[in-house]
CSV table of C-alpha atoms in Angstrom, one decimal:
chain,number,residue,atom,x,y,z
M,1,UNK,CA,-29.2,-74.5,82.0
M,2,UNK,CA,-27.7,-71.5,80.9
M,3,UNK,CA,-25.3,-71.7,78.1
M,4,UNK,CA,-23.1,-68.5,76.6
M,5,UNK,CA,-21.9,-69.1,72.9
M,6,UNK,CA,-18.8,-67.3,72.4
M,7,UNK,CA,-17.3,-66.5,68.8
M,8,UNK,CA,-15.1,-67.2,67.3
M,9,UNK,CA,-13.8,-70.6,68.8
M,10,UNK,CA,-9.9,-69.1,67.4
M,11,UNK,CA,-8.4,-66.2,65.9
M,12,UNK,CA,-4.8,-66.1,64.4
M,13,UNK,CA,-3.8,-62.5,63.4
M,14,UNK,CA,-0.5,-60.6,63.0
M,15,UNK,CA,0.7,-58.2,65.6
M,16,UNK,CA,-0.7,-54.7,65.8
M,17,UNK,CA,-4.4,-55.7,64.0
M,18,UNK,CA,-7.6,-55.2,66.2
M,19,UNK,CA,-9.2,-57.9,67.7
M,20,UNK,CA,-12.9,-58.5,68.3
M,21,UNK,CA,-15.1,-61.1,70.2
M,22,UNK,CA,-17.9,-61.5,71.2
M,23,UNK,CA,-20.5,-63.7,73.7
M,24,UNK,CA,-24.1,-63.9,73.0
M,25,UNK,CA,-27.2,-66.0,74.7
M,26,UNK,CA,-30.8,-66.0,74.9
M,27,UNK,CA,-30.8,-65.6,78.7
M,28,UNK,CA,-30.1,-62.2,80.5
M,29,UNK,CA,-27.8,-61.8,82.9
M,30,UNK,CA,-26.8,-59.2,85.2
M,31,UNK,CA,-22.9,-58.6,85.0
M,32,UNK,CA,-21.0,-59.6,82.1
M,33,UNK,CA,-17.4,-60.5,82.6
M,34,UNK,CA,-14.5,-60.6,80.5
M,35,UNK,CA,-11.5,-63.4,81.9
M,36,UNK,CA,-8.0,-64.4,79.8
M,37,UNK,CA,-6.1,-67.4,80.5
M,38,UNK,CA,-2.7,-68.1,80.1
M,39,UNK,CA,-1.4,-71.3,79.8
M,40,UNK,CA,-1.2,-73.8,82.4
M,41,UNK,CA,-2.9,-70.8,84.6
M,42,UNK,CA,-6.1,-69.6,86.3
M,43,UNK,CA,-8.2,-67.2,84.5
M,44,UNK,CA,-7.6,-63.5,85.4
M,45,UNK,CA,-10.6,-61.1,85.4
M,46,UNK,CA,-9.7,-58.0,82.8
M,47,UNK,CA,-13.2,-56.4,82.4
M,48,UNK,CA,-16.1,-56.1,84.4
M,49,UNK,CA,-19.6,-55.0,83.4
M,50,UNK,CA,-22.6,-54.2,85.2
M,51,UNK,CA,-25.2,-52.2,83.2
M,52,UNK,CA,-27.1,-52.4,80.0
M,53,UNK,CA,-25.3,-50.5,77.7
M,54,UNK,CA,-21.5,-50.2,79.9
M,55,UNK,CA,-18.6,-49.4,77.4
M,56,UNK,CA,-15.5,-49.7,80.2
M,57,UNK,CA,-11.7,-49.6,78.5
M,58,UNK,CA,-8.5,-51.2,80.3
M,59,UNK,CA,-6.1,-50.4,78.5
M,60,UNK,CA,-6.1,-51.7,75.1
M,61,UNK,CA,-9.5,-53.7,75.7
M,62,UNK,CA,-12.6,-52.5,75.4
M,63,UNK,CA,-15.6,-54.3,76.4
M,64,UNK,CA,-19.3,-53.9,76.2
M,65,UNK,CA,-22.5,-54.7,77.7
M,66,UNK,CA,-25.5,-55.4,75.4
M,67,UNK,CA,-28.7,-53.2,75.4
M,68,UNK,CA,-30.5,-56.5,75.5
M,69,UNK,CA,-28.1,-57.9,78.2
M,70,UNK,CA,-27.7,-61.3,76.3
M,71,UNK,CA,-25.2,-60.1,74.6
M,72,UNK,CA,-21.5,-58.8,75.0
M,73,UNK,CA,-18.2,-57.8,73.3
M,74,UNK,CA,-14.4,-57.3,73.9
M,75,UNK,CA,-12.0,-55.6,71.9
M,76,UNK,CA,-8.5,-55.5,71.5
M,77,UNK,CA,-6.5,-52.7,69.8
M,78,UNK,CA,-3.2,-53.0,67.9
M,79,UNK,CA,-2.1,-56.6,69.4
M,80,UNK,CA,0.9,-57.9,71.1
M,81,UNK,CA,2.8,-61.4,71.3
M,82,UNK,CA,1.6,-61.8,75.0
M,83,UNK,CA,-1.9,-61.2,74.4
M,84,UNK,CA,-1.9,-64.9,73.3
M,85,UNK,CA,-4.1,-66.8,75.0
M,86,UNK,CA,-7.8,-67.7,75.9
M,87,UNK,CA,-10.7,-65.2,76.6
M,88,UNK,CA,-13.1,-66.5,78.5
M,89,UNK,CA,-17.1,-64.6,78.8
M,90,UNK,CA,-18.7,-65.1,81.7
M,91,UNK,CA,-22.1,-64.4,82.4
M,92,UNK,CA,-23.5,-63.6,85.9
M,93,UNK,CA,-27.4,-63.8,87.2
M,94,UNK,CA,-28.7,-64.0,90.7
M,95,UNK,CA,-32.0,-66.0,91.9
M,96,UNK,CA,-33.9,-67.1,95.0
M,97,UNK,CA,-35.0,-65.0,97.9
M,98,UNK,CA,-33.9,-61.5,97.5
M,99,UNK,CA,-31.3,-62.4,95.0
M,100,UNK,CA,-28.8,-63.9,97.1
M,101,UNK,CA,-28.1,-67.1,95.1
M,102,UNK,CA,-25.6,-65.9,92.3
M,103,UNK,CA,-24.3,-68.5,89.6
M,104,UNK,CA,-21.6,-67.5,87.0
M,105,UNK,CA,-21.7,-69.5,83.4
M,106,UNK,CA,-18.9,-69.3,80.8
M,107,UNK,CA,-18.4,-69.2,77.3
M,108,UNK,CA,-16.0,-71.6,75.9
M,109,UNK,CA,-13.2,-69.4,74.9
M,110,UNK,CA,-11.6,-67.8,71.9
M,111,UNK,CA,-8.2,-68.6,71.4
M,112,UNK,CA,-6.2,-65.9,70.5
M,113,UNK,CA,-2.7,-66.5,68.5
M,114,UNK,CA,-0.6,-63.5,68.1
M,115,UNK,CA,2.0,-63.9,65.2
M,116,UNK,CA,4.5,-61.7,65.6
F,1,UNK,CA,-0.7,-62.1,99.6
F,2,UNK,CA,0.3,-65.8,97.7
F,3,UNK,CA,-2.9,-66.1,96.1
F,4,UNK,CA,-5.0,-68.7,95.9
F,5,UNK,CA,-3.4,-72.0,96.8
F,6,UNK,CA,-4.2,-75.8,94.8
F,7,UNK,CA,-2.1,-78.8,95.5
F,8,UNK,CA,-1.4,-81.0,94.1
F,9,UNK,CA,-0.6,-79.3,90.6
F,10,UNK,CA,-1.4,-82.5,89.1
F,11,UNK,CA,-2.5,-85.4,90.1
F,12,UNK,CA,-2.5,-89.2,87.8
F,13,UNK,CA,-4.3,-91.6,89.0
F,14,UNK,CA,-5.9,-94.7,88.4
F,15,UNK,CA,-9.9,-95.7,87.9
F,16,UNK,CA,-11.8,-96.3,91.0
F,17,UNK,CA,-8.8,-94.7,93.2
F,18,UNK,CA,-10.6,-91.4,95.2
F,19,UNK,CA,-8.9,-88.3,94.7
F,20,UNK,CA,-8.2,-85.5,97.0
F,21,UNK,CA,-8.0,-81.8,95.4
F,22,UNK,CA,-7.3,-79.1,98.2
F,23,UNK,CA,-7.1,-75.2,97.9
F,24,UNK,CA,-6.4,-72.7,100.3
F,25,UNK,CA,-8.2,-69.4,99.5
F,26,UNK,CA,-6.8,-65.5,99.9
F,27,UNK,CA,-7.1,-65.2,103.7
F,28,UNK,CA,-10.2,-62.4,104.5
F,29,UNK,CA,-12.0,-63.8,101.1
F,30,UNK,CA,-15.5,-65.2,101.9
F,31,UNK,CA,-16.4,-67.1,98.9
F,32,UNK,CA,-14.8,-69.7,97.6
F,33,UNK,CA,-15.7,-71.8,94.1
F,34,UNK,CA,-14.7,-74.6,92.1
F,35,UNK,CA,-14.7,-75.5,88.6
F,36,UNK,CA,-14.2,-77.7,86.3
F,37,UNK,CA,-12.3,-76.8,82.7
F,38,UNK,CA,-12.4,-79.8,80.1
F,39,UNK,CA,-12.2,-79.1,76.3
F,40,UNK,CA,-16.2,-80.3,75.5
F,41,UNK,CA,-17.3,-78.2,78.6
F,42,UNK,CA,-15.2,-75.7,78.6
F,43,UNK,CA,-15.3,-73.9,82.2
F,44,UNK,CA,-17.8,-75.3,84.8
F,45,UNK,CA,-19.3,-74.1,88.6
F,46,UNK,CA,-19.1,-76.9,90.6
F,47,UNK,CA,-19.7,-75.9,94.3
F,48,UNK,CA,-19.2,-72.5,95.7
F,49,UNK,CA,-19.2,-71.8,99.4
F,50,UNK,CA,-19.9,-68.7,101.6
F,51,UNK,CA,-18.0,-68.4,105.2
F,52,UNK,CA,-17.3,-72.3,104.5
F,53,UNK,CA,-21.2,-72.8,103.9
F,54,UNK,CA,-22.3,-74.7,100.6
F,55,UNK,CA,-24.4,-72.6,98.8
F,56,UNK,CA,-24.6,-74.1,95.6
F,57,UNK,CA,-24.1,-77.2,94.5
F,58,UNK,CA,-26.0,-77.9,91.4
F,59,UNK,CA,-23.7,-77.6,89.0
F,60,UNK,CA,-21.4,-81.1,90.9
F,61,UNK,CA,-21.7,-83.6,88.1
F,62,UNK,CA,-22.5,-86.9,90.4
F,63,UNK,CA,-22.7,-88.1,94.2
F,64,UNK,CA,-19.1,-89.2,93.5
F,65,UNK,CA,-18.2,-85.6,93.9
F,66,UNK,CA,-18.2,-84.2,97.6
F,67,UNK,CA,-17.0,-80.7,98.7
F,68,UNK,CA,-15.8,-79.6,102.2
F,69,UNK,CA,-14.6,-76.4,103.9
F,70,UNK,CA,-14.1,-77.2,107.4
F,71,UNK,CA,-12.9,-73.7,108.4
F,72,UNK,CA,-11.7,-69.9,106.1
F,73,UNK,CA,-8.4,-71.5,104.9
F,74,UNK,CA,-8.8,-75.0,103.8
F,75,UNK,CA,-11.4,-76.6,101.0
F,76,UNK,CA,-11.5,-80.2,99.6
F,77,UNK,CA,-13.1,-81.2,96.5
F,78,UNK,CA,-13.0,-85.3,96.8
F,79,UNK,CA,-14.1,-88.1,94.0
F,80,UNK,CA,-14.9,-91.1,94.8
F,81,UNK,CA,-14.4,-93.5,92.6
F,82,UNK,CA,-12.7,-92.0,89.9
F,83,UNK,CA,-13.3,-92.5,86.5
F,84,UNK,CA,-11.4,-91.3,83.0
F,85,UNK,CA,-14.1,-88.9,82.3
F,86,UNK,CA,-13.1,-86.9,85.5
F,87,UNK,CA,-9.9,-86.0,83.7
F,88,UNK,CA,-9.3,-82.4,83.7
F,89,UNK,CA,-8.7,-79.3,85.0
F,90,UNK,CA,-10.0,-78.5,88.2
F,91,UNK,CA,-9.5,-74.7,90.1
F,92,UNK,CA,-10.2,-73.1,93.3
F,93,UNK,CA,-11.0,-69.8,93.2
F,94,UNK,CA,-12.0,-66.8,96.2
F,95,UNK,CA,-13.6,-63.6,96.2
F,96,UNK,CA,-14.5,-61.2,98.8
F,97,UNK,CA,-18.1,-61.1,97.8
F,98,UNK,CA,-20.3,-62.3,94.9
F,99,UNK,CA,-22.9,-61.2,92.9
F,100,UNK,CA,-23.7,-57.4,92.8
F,101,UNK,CA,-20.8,-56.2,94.7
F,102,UNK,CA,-17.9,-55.1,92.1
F,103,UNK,CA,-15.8,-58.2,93.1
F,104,UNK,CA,-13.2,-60.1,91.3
F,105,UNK,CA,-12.6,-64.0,91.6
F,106,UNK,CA,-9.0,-64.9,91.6
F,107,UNK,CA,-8.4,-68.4,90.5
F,108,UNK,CA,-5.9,-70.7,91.7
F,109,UNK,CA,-3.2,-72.6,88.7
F,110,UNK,CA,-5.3,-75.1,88.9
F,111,UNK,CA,-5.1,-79.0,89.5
F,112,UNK,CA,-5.0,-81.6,86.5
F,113,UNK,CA,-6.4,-84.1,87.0
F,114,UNK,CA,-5.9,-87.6,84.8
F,115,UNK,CA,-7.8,-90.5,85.1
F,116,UNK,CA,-6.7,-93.5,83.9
């Protein structure tokens, strides 16, 4: 099946330094997602993206969509304490007739630790 | 709106026992998925279901895994027997739409799950 590799598996860094990440895979896929968890919580959605190429900005994050669309990015500027936690990538394709069968894979995480 | 709703928040339970997950979706949403979250696997599409229809069930690990929505509000994820490696995390999560509308899935806290 589909499988995402998401880097790096952990990141410990002070408060107020950028943060990148990033999800790559050697299948394409249509939307590429960008989720945080806190802990003992659901994911939340923070950036979606659509198109080849999509730079879209929320807030502090930034996220990309590959030209190759195997490949995506997120960014976070000048870190706080509660942005602790783990990013999830997802990717998202759709199959069988006319598209209508849609199947979401994640990456394993990156678990962010803010030290503040 | 209360979000989407899991009970129980966790669950311990003994090999061989079945166990009973339920989730209660946003009321209007039409889609509603599960996963699994372990540490190996990370984040994992079970089952998802459109106006309480399975759609996709490839990614449910074993026939000891069954699925049910019997109407909009209610959704049951049953094992039967359980075993240790079913331990984990298990959410519920609805969405409006899926695929290549611009809709978000909002997760439930999730169920843990142990298996002795």
């Amino acid at each position: 099946g589909q499988q995402l590799n998401q880097s790096p598996q952990s990141m410990f860094i002070q408060e107020g330094e950028d943060v990148s990440m990033n999800c790559t895979s050697s299948s394409i896929f249509n939307t590429w997602l960008w989720y945080k968890q806190d802990p003992g919580e659901g994911p939340v959605l923070l950036i979606a993206l659509y198109k080849a190429g999509e730079l879209t900005s929320n807030g502090r994050l930034t996220a990309q969509f590959g030209i190759t669309r195997k490949d995506s990015f997120l960014n976070i500027s000048a870190s706080i304490p509660s942005d602790v936690g783990i990013y999830f990538c997802a990717g998202q394709t759709a199959s069988g007739s006319g598209g209508s069968n849609y199947k979401l894979t994640f990456g394993k995480g990156t678990l962010l630790t803010v030290n503040p | 709106d209360a979000g989407v709703i899991q009970s129980p928040r966790h669950e311990v339970t003994e090999m061989g026992q079945e166990v009973t997950l339920r989730c209660k979706p946003i009321s209007g949403h039409d889609y509603l998925f599960w996963y699994r979250q372990t540490m190996m696997r990370g984040l994992e599409l079970l089952i998802y279901f459109n106006n309480n229809v399975p759609i996709d069930d490839s990614g449910m690990p074993e026939d000891r895994f069954s699925a049910k929505m019997p109407n909009a509000s209610f959704s049951t994820l049953k094992i039967q027997p359980s075993e240790p490696r079913d331990s984990a995390v298990y959410f519920c999560a609805s969405s409006l739409m899926f695929g290549a509308t611009r809709e978000t899935q909002y997760f439930g806290p999730g169920t843990r799950l142990l298996v002795l």
